[in-house]
């Protein structure tokens, strides 16, 4: 392992940067990340997008949220082994999505989904993927998804892996200022 990467990752986990939320268009932020990430991907990995037209703005720290989406895309590409499809979807959360993630039904949420057509996450691993230090990769630090969850919770949101075929991460963020 690259020890400097591990140390800097743990420092980021225990002492996160200042959080600066602002009203933003989630679909635009996700689209910008997708555009940038496409440049560095193997030509056989496709990033597709589906964005709802009628999306309310929500409060996010744009830099932190961009890092979350980048990490989820990178995780997908590592498990696709250079060939596959990643779907980025944004829209208002359905009642079914709200139930899957386990948030209260008495609010409106923006949904951001990052899914792929890779091998998926085995059931015996699924419950541990957000644990600090847990990794299935020999050179993994176990920081990526734990930082993702921490960053989403800082946004008063929740994230869950809901995949049945391939990995499928669903993020819900409240539209209102009400905390989850």
XYZ file of C-alpha atoms in Angstrom:
180
model
C 0.000 0.000 0.000
C 1.033 3.535 -0.614
C 1.414 4.657 2.996
C 1.001 8.368 2.240
C -2.362 7.662 0.575
C -3.517 5.681 3.601
C -2.394 8.353 6.082
C -3.953 11.220 4.116
C -7.176 9.234 3.730
C -7.441 8.535 7.453
C -6.693 12.174 8.230
C -9.475 13.222 5.862
C -11.796 10.806 7.649
C -11.053 11.996 11.185
C -10.582 15.697 10.356
C -12.788 16.533 7.364
C -12.462 19.821 5.544
C -14.894 22.662 6.210
C -18.369 21.964 4.848
C -19.782 24.748 2.626
C -23.291 23.905 1.393
C -24.928 25.974 -1.321
C -28.009 25.588 -3.486
C -27.034 23.604 -6.558
C -28.507 21.647 -9.425
C -27.560 18.029 -8.650
C -28.071 16.920 -12.266
C -25.600 19.542 -13.513
C -22.997 18.573 -10.914
C -23.327 14.864 -11.742
C -23.192 15.658 -15.486
C -19.997 17.695 -15.081
C -18.338 14.875 -13.129
C -19.376 12.360 -15.799
C -17.933 14.529 -18.558
C -14.586 14.830 -16.748
C -14.436 11.140 -15.801
C -15.099 9.990 -19.379
C -11.783 11.534 -20.428
C -9.768 9.158 -18.248
C -11.729 5.952 -18.733
C -10.958 2.995 -20.941
C -12.884 3.391 -24.215
C -14.800 0.178 -23.449
C -16.319 1.656 -20.271
C -19.408 3.693 -21.073
C -20.886 6.298 -18.732
C -24.546 6.888 -19.500
C -26.746 9.519 -17.901
C -30.459 9.889 -17.179
C -31.502 13.177 -15.595
C -35.008 14.286 -14.697
C -35.877 17.693 -16.116
C -37.938 18.870 -13.146
C -35.415 18.808 -10.323
C -35.457 21.161 -7.353
C -32.152 22.559 -6.227
C -30.839 21.183 -2.979
C -28.101 22.247 -0.609
C -24.786 20.494 -1.188
C -21.131 21.215 -0.812
C -20.364 20.961 -4.519
C -16.710 19.962 -4.046
C -17.532 17.251 -1.512
C -20.450 15.948 -3.581
C -18.271 15.821 -6.714
C -15.771 13.690 -4.757
C -18.561 11.297 -3.764
C -19.643 10.774 -7.379
C -16.034 10.441 -8.556
C -15.351 7.756 -5.920
C -18.444 5.765 -6.873
C -17.533 5.929 -10.569
C -13.942 4.871 -9.823
C -15.180 1.913 -7.752
C -17.373 0.837 -10.656
C -14.560 1.090 -13.194
C -12.268 -1.014 -10.999
C -14.848 -3.795 -10.849
C -15.716 -3.616 -14.542
C -12.141 -4.527 -15.525
C -12.091 -2.144 -18.484
C -15.366 -3.219 -20.107
C -18.897 -2.316 -19.116
C -21.519 0.341 -18.476
C -22.023 2.827 -15.652
C -25.372 4.592 -15.335
C -25.722 7.909 -13.510
C -29.343 8.821 -12.793
C -30.853 11.812 -11.008
C -34.480 12.538 -10.209
C -36.991 12.872 -7.435
C -37.000 9.781 -5.238
C -39.929 7.417 -5.587
C -41.683 5.968 -2.524
C -40.029 2.635 -3.340
C -36.551 4.215 -3.317
C -37.306 5.975 -0.032
C -38.254 2.616 1.506
C -35.151 0.882 0.110
C -32.839 3.453 1.677
C -34.841 3.588 4.901
C -35.626 7.282 5.253
C -38.915 8.770 6.541
C -41.768 8.789 4.040
C -42.892 12.280 5.061
C -40.546 14.301 2.894
C -39.321 14.857 -0.628
C -35.891 13.606 -1.646
C -33.578 13.963 -4.597
C -32.228 10.595 -5.774
C -28.793 10.102 -7.282
C -28.001 6.604 -8.493
C -24.667 5.201 -9.642
C -25.037 1.690 -11.012
C -22.998 -0.616 -13.204
C -23.340 -3.905 -15.035
C -20.366 -5.513 -13.300
C -20.314 -8.599 -11.092
C -22.131 -6.896 -8.210
C -21.443 -7.084 -4.499
C -21.650 -10.509 -2.837
C -24.229 -10.781 -0.056
C -21.573 -11.725 2.520
C -19.706 -8.461 1.795
C -22.640 -6.061 1.314
C -23.140 -5.311 5.022
C -19.492 -4.276 5.446
C -18.765 -2.147 2.361
C -19.144 1.177 4.206
C -17.011 0.083 7.190
C -13.828 2.068 7.731
C -10.835 -0.052 6.713
C -12.826 -2.730 4.876
C -11.716 -3.537 1.333
C -12.079 -6.467 -1.034
C -9.092 -5.353 -3.104
C -5.586 -6.487 -2.103
C -4.226 -2.934 -2.396
C -7.409 -1.214 -1.193
C -7.298 1.160 1.772
C -10.897 0.677 2.880
C -11.397 4.431 2.953
C -13.371 5.205 -0.208
C -16.877 4.045 0.621
C -16.596 4.955 4.308
C -15.734 8.525 3.261
C -18.616 8.481 0.766
C -21.090 7.510 3.491
C -19.701 10.075 5.919
C -19.910 12.813 3.257
C -23.499 11.902 2.303
C -24.535 11.915 5.970
C -22.935 15.342 6.308
C -25.404 16.438 3.611
C -28.249 15.044 5.808
C -28.653 12.252 3.275
C -28.360 8.506 3.162
C -26.711 6.036 0.818
C -27.455 2.351 0.301
C -26.241 -0.343 -2.036
C -29.415 -1.792 -3.569
C -28.007 -3.802 -6.489
C -29.440 -7.103 -7.590
C -27.257 -7.405 -10.688
C -24.152 -5.250 -10.690
C -23.402 -2.622 -8.066
C -26.131 -0.033 -7.542
C -25.595 2.826 -5.096
C -28.612 4.993 -4.309
C -28.156 8.353 -2.582
C -31.118 10.277 -1.187
C -30.800 13.923 -0.182
C -33.637 15.897 1.395
C -35.170 18.671 -0.691
C -36.141 20.630 2.419
C -33.855 21.738 5.234
C -35.246 18.985 7.454
C -32.609 16.500 8.633
C -33.034 12.749 8.050
